[in-house]
Amino acid sequence: MASMQPKIKSKVRCTDGEIGEVAHVIADPLSLEVSHIVVRTNGTERQVPVSSIGAVRDDLVELLCNSSQVAGFPELKREDFLTSKEVEIPHLENRIHVEPGEVLVPFPELEKSCARRSFFTGFIYVIGVLIGLPLVWPVLRFVMKPMYAPYDNRWLKIGNVSKIKAEDVGVQFIFKKSFKDSVLEREEDKNHWVVKATPETLQKIYKNGDLSFYDEKGDVVWVNKQTVPYVAFAGKCPHLGCGYKWRSHKTRGQVFLCPCHLSIYDAAGTVLDGPAPRPLDVLPIKISATGDIEVIDVEYKAGKKEQVRLA
Ligand code: FES
């Protein structure tokens, strides 16, 4: 394929004439390369692999195959894909510029595709290095923090429960948190997810009883009780700290999905699939009489089976 990237709406020409235009571009979330173009032709959308592209010119894509071969390529099933806006794959947008429009990436379907799973396992280290570096930096920073730094047990107001319209649905709360080092004061954008849990989901979360949170001396700072139906999950994936999202999955319904290595969690934070070593981290939560949600922004070490508190 020529180095130029195919553009949406470019004309597509086969060896036997023009057949349509580029409707979408599909990217491989691992290699961050364009894997297919989707050609709109005769009222259908066909997935054409980039290996069939002979040349990409300004507003024209020339294919190496003929129109009947294109008709043999699989039709695009839109529900099998997410847009790159939805999954936020780090660096994808820098690598693939598609104008005007969005890049599609295949919806993860790990449980169905063993070949793909082993592919993931094989490449996880490479990918870890490629996309993990900026992500593990916050973790490294915490590791390098002096050991005697006390935990931050401030209650932070992150929003109001009125934003939550349904049970067992992940709702994201974005807020600003101020930090004070010995030298500077800075502010960081953070996010957590809050679920209004059904009794069944609460049962899963509280299967071992109330959840206690401790300070650095081992004293209890707060206890979450099952009588409170709201549960807050720390916004970072326990695998390597990426931000995850609430998404609908073809076979599993609504789930928390982490785009980095495709860990999948249910509304109780239980790991359904992927490399995550532990469930989503539950935060101490308090709901005021007016419905304000307050949490303690507890952080745990990523990549560990046990929760090791960092901050
Ligand atoms: S950071 Fe690896 S799956 Fe979320």
CSV table of C-alpha atoms and ligand atoms in Angstrom, one decimal:
chain,number,residue,atom,x,y,z
A,1,MET,CA,0.0,0.0,0.0
A,2,ALA,CA,1.3,3.5,-0.8
A,3,SER,CA,2.2,5.5,2.3
A,4,MET,CA,-0.7,7.9,1.7
A,5,GLN,CA,-3.7,7.0,3.8
A,6,PRO,CA,-7.0,6.4,2.2
A,7,LYS,CA,-9.6,9.2,2.7
A,8,ILE,CA,-13.2,8.8,3.4
A,9,LYS,CA,-15.3,9.5,0.3
A,10,SER,CA,-12.3,8.8,-2.0
A,11,LYS,CA,-13.4,7.1,-5.2
A,12,VAL,CA,-12.5,3.4,-5.5
A,13,ARG,CA,-11.4,2.0,-8.8
A,14,CYS,CA,-11.0,-1.7,-9.6
A,15,THR,CA,-9.1,-3.2,-12.4
A,16,ASP,CA,-12.3,-3.1,-14.4
A,17,GLY,CA,-13.6,0.4,-13.5
A,18,GLU,CA,-14.8,2.6,-10.7
A,19,ILE,CA,-17.1,0.8,-8.2
A,20,GLY,CA,-17.8,3.2,-5.4
A,21,GLU,CA,-16.2,5.2,-2.6
A,22,VAL,CA,-14.5,4.7,0.7
A,23,ALA,CA,-17.1,4.7,3.5
A,24,HIS,CA,-14.9,3.9,6.5
A,25,VAL,CA,-11.4,3.0,7.4
A,26,ILE,CA,-10.8,0.1,9.8
A,27,ALA,CA,-7.7,0.1,12.0
A,28,ASP,CA,-6.0,-2.7,13.8
A,29,PRO,CA,-5.9,-1.6,17.4
A,30,LEU,CA,-2.6,-3.5,18.0
A,31,SER,CA,-0.5,-2.5,15.0
A,32,LEU,CA,-2.2,0.9,14.8
A,33,GLU,CA,-2.2,0.5,11.0
A,34,VAL,CA,-5.1,0.6,8.6
A,35,SER,CA,-6.2,-3.0,8.1
A,36,HIS,CA,-9.2,-2.5,5.7
A,37,ILE,CA,-11.1,0.1,3.8
A,38,VAL,CA,-14.8,-0.2,3.7
A,39,VAL,CA,-16.0,0.4,0.1
A,40,ARG,CA,-19.6,1.5,-0.4
A,41,THR,CA,-20.6,-0.1,-3.7
A,42,ASN,CA,-24.0,-1.0,-5.1
A,43,GLY,CA,-25.8,-0.3,-1.8
A,44,THR,CA,-23.5,-2.5,0.2
A,45,GLU,CA,-20.4,-1.8,2.3
A,46,ARG,CA,-17.6,-4.3,1.8
A,47,GLN,CA,-14.5,-4.7,3.9
A,48,VAL,CA,-11.5,-4.6,1.5
A,49,PRO,CA,-8.1,-5.6,3.1
A,50,VAL,CA,-5.3,-3.1,2.5
A,51,SER,CA,-3.3,-5.9,0.7
A,52,SER,CA,-5.8,-5.4,-2.2
A,53,ILE,CA,-4.9,-1.7,-2.5
A,54,GLY,CA,-2.5,-1.0,-5.3
A,55,ALA,CA,-2.2,2.8,-4.9
A,56,VAL,CA,-3.8,5.6,-2.9
A,57,ARG,CA,-3.9,8.9,-4.7
A,58,ASP,CA,-5.4,12.2,-3.6
A,59,ASP,CA,-9.0,11.3,-4.0
A,60,LEU,CA,-8.7,7.9,-5.5
A,61,VAL,CA,-8.0,4.4,-4.2
A,62,GLU,CA,-6.9,1.9,-6.9
A,63,LEU,CA,-7.5,-1.7,-6.1
A,64,LEU,CA,-5.6,-4.6,-7.5
A,65,CYS,CA,-8.7,-6.8,-7.8
A,66,ASN,CA,-11.7,-6.6,-10.0
A,67,SER,CA,-15.3,-5.7,-9.1
A,68,SER,CA,-16.5,-9.3,-8.7
A,69,GLN,CA,-13.7,-10.0,-6.3
A,70,VAL,CA,-14.8,-6.9,-4.3
A,71,ALA,CA,-18.3,-8.3,-4.2
A,72,GLY,CA,-16.8,-11.4,-2.6
A,73,PHE,CA,-15.3,-9.5,0.4
A,74,PRO,CA,-17.3,-9.6,3.6
A,75,GLU,CA,-20.0,-7.0,4.2
A,76,LEU,CA,-19.3,-4.6,7.0
A,77,LYS,CA,-21.3,-5.4,10.1
A,78,ARG,CA,-21.3,-2.0,11.8
A,79,GLU,CA,-22.2,-3.5,15.2
A,80,ASP,CA,-18.9,-5.5,15.2
A,81,PHE,CA,-17.0,-2.2,15.3
A,82,LEU,CA,-16.5,0.7,17.6
A,83,THR,CA,-15.2,4.1,16.5
A,84,SER,CA,-11.8,5.1,17.7
A,85,LYS,CA,-13.5,7.9,19.7
A,86,GLU,CA,-15.4,5.3,21.7
A,87,VAL,CA,-12.4,3.2,22.7
A,88,GLU,CA,-9.7,5.8,22.9
A,89,ILE,CA,-6.8,3.7,21.7
A,90,PRO,CA,-3.7,5.5,22.7
A,91,HIS,CA,-1.8,7.0,19.8
A,92,LEU,CA,-4.2,5.7,17.1
A,93,GLU,CA,-5.3,9.1,16.1
A,94,ASN,CA,-1.7,10.3,15.7
A,95,ARG,CA,-1.0,7.4,13.4
A,96,ILE,CA,-4.1,7.3,11.3
A,97,HIS,CA,-5.6,10.5,10.0
A,98,VAL,CA,-8.9,9.9,8.4
A,99,GLU,CA,-10.7,13.0,7.1
A,100,PRO,CA,-13.5,13.5,7.3
A,101,GLY,CA,-14.7,10.8,9.6
A,102,GLU,CA,-13.9,8.2,12.2
A,103,VAL,CA,-11.6,5.2,12.3
A,104,LEU,CA,-13.4,1.9,13.1
A,105,VAL,CA,-11.8,-0.7,15.3
A,106,PRO,CA,-13.0,-4.2,15.7
A,107,PHE,CA,-15.1,-4.8,18.8
A,108,PRO,CA,-13.2,-7.1,21.1
A,109,GLU,CA,-14.6,-10.6,21.1
A,110,LEU,CA,-12.0,-12.4,23.1
A,111,GLU,CA,-14.1,-15.3,24.2
A,112,LYS,CA,-14.9,-16.3,20.7
A,113,SER,CA,-11.6,-16.0,19.0
A,114,CYS,CA,-8.8,-18.1,20.4
A,115,ALA,CA,-6.4,-17.3,17.6
A,116,ARG,CA,-6.8,-13.7,18.4
A,117,ARG,CA,-6.4,-14.3,22.0
A,118,SER,CA,-3.0,-16.0,21.5
A,119,PHE,CA,-2.1,-13.2,19.2
A,120,PHE,CA,-2.8,-10.8,22.1
A,121,THR,CA,-0.8,-12.8,24.5
A,122,GLY,CA,2.2,-12.8,22.2
A,123,PHE,CA,2.1,-9.2,21.6
A,124,ILE,CA,1.1,-8.0,25.0
A,125,TYR,CA,4.7,-7.0,25.9
A,126,VAL,CA,5.3,-5.1,22.8
A,127,ILE,CA,2.0,-3.3,23.2
A,128,GLY,CA,2.7,-2.8,26.9
A,129,VAL,CA,5.9,-0.9,26.0
A,130,LEU,CA,4.3,1.0,23.1
A,131,ILE,CA,1.2,2.2,24.8
A,132,GLY,CA,1.9,1.5,28.4
A,133,LEU,CA,4.7,4.0,29.0
A,134,PRO,CA,2.6,7.1,29.4
A,135,LEU,CA,0.1,5.1,31.3
A,136,VAL,CA,2.4,3.6,33.9
A,137,TRP,CA,4.1,6.9,34.5
A,138,PRO,CA,1.6,7.9,37.2
A,139,VAL,CA,2.2,4.5,38.8
A,140,LEU,CA,5.9,5.0,38.7
A,141,ARG,CA,5.5,8.4,40.2
A,142,PHE,CA,3.7,6.9,43.1
A,143,VAL,CA,6.3,4.1,43.5
A,144,MET,CA,9.0,6.7,43.7
A,145,LYS,CA,7.2,8.8,46.2
A,146,PRO,CA,8.7,8.8,49.7
A,147,MET,CA,7.5,5.8,51.7
A,148,TYR,CA,6.4,8.0,54.6
A,149,ALA,CA,4.0,10.1,52.6
A,150,PRO,CA,0.7,9.7,54.3
A,151,TYR,CA,-2.3,8.5,52.4
A,152,ASP,CA,-4.7,11.2,51.2
A,153,ASN,CA,-8.0,10.4,53.0
A,154,ARG,CA,-9.8,13.6,52.0
A,155,TRP,CA,-13.4,13.2,50.9
A,156,LEU,CA,-13.8,14.6,47.4
A,157,LYS,CA,-17.2,15.6,45.9
A,158,ILE,CA,-17.4,14.2,42.4
A,159,GLY,CA,-21.0,14.8,41.4
A,160,ASN,CA,-24.6,14.1,42.2
A,161,VAL,CA,-26.6,10.9,42.0
A,162,SER,CA,-29.2,12.7,39.9
A,163,LYS,CA,-26.9,12.0,37.0
A,164,ILE,CA,-27.6,8.3,37.3
A,165,LYS,CA,-30.8,7.3,35.5
A,166,ALA,CA,-30.8,3.5,35.7
A,167,GLU,CA,-29.5,0.6,37.8
A,168,ASP,CA,-26.4,-1.4,37.0
A,169,VAL,CA,-25.2,1.1,34.5
A,170,GLY,CA,-21.8,2.6,34.7
A,171,VAL,CA,-21.9,6.4,34.9
A,172,GLN,CA,-18.7,8.4,34.6
A,173,PHE,CA,-17.9,11.3,37.0
A,174,ILE,CA,-15.1,13.6,35.9
A,175,PHE,CA,-13.6,15.9,38.5
A,176,LYS,CA,-10.6,18.0,39.3
A,177,LYS,CA,-8.3,17.0,42.1
A,178,SER,CA,-5.7,19.3,43.5
A,179,PHE,CA,-2.4,17.9,44.7
A,180,LYS,CA,0.2,19.5,46.9
A,181,ASP,CA,3.8,18.4,46.7
A,182,SER,CA,6.5,19.9,48.9
A,183,VAL,CA,7.1,22.4,46.1
A,184,LEU,CA,4.1,22.9,43.9
A,185,GLU,CA,0.4,22.7,43.9
A,186,ARG,CA,-1.2,21.3,40.8
A,187,GLU,CA,-4.6,20.1,39.6
A,188,GLU,CA,-5.3,16.9,37.7
A,189,ASP,CA,-8.4,15.7,35.8
A,190,LYS,CA,-9.6,12.5,37.2
A,191,ASN,CA,-12.6,10.3,36.7
A,192,HIS,CA,-14.4,7.5,38.6
A,193,TRP,CA,-17.4,5.4,37.7
A,194,VAL,CA,-20.5,5.1,39.9
A,195,VAL,CA,-23.1,2.4,39.6
A,196,LYS,CA,-26.5,2.3,41.3
A,197,ALA,CA,-26.4,-1.3,42.0
A,198,THR,CA,-29.3,-3.8,42.1
A,199,PRO,CA,-29.5,-6.0,45.1
A,200,GLU,CA,-27.9,-8.8,43.1
A,201,THR,CA,-25.0,-6.6,42.1
A,202,LEU,CA,-24.6,-5.4,45.7
A,203,GLN,CA,-24.6,-9.0,46.8
A,204,LYS,CA,-21.6,-9.7,44.4
A,205,ILE,CA,-19.7,-6.7,45.6
A,206,TYR,CA,-20.3,-7.4,49.3
A,207,LYS,CA,-20.0,-11.2,49.2
A,208,ASN,CA,-17.4,-11.0,51.9
A,209,GLY,CA,-19.3,-8.5,54.0
A,210,ASP,CA,-18.8,-4.7,54.5
A,211,LEU,CA,-15.7,-3.2,52.8
A,212,SER,CA,-13.2,-1.5,55.1
A,213,PHE,CA,-10.6,1.0,54.1
A,214,TYR,CA,-7.4,1.6,56.0
A,215,ASP,CA,-4.9,4.3,56.5
A,216,GLU,CA,-1.1,3.8,56.5
A,217,LYS,CA,-1.2,2.7,60.2
A,218,GLY,CA,-3.7,0.1,59.5
A,219,ASP,CA,-6.6,2.0,61.2
A,220,VAL,CA,-10.0,1.9,59.5
A,221,VAL,CA,-10.8,5.2,57.9
A,222,TRP,CA,-14.2,4.2,56.4
A,223,VAL,CA,-16.5,1.2,55.9
A,224,ASN,CA,-18.7,0.9,52.8
A,225,LYS,CA,-22.0,-0.9,53.7
A,226,GLN,CA,-24.3,-2.9,51.5
A,227,THR,CA,-27.2,-0.8,52.6
A,228,VAL,CA,-25.9,2.0,50.3
A,229,PRO,CA,-26.8,1.1,46.7
A,230,TYR,CA,-24.2,3.3,45.1
A,231,VAL,CA,-20.8,1.9,44.4
A,232,ALA,CA,-17.8,3.9,43.1
A,233,PHE,CA,-15.1,2.3,41.1
A,234,ALA,CA,-11.7,3.9,40.6
A,235,GLY,CA,-11.3,5.2,37.0
A,236,LYS,CA,-8.1,3.3,36.3
A,237,CYS,CA,-8.1,-0.3,35.1
A,238,PRO,CA,-6.4,-2.5,37.7
A,239,HIS,CA,-4.4,-4.2,34.9
A,240,LEU,CA,-2.0,-1.3,34.0
A,241,GLY,CA,-4.0,1.8,34.8
A,242,CYS,CA,-5.7,2.7,31.5
A,243,GLY,CA,-9.1,4.5,31.5
A,244,TYR,CA,-12.0,2.1,30.8
A,245,LYS,CA,-15.5,2.8,29.5
A,246,TRP,CA,-19.0,1.6,29.9
A,247,ARG,CA,-19.9,-0.1,26.6
A,248,SER,CA,-22.4,-2.6,25.2
A,249,HIS,CA,-20.8,-5.9,24.2
A,250,LYS,CA,-22.4,-8.1,21.6
A,251,THR,CA,-22.5,-11.2,23.8
A,252,ARG,CA,-22.2,-9.9,27.3
A,253,GLY,CA,-24.5,-6.9,27.2
A,254,GLN,CA,-23.4,-3.8,29.0
A,255,VAL,CA,-19.9,-4.0,30.5
A,256,PHE,CA,-16.9,-2.0,31.5
A,257,LEU,CA,-14.4,-2.4,28.7
A,258,CYS,CA,-10.7,-1.4,28.9
A,259,PRO,CA,-9.4,-0.7,25.5
A,260,CYS,CA,-5.7,-1.1,26.3
A,261,HIS,CA,-5.7,-4.9,26.7
A,262,LEU,CA,-9.4,-5.6,26.5
A,263,SER,CA,-10.2,-6.4,30.1
A,264,ILE,CA,-14.0,-6.7,30.5
A,265,TYR,CA,-15.8,-6.2,33.8
A,266,ASP,CA,-19.5,-6.4,34.8
A,267,ALA,CA,-21.4,-3.8,36.7
A,268,ALA,CA,-20.1,-5.3,40.0
A,269,GLY,CA,-16.6,-4.8,38.7
A,270,THR,CA,-16.0,-8.6,38.4
A,271,VAL,CA,-13.5,-9.5,35.7
A,272,LEU,CA,-15.3,-11.3,32.9
A,273,ASP,CA,-12.4,-11.4,30.4
A,274,GLY,CA,-8.9,-10.1,29.7
A,275,PRO,CA,-5.7,-9.8,31.7
A,276,ALA,CA,-7.0,-7.8,34.7
A,277,PRO,CA,-5.6,-9.4,37.8
A,278,ARG,CA,-8.4,-8.3,40.1
A,279,PRO,CA,-11.9,-6.7,40.0
A,280,LEU,CA,-12.3,-3.0,39.6
A,281,ASP,CA,-11.2,-1.1,42.8
A,282,VAL,CA,-14.1,0.0,44.9
A,283,LEU,CA,-13.7,3.4,46.6
A,284,PRO,CA,-15.0,4.6,49.9
A,285,ILE,CA,-18.3,6.4,49.1
A,286,LYS,CA,-20.7,8.7,51.0
A,287,ILE,CA,-24.0,10.0,49.6
A,288,SER,CA,-25.3,13.3,51.2
A,289,ALA,CA,-28.9,14.0,51.9
A,290,THR,CA,-29.1,16.0,48.7
A,291,GLY,CA,-27.5,13.2,46.7
A,292,ASP,CA,-24.0,14.5,46.4
A,293,ILE,CA,-21.4,11.8,45.9
A,294,GLU,CA,-18.2,12.0,47.9
A,295,VAL,CA,-15.4,9.5,47.6
A,296,ILE,CA,-11.9,9.0,49.0
A,297,ASP,CA,-9.6,8.8,46.0
A,298,VAL,CA,-7.8,5.6,47.1
A,299,GLU,CA,-5.3,4.3,44.6
A,300,TYR,CA,-3.9,0.8,44.5
A,301,LYS,CA,-1.0,-0.6,42.7
A,302,ALA,CA,-1.8,-1.7,39.1
A,303,GLY,CA,-1.0,-5.2,37.9
A,304,LYS,CA,-1.4,-6.9,41.4
A,305,LYS,CA,-3.9,-9.5,42.4
A,306,GLU,CA,-4.1,-8.0,45.8
A,307,GLN,CA,-4.9,-4.4,46.5
A,308,VAL,CA,-1.8,-2.6,47.6
A,309,ARG,CA,-2.6,0.9,48.5
A,310,LEU,CA,-0.4,3.7,47.1
A,311,ALA,CA,-2.3,6.8,48.0
B,1,FES,S1,-4.8,-1.5,31.3
B,1,FES,FE1,-4.6,-3.5,30.5
B,1,FES,S2,-6.6,-4.1,30.3
B,1,FES,FE2,-6.8,-2.2,31.2
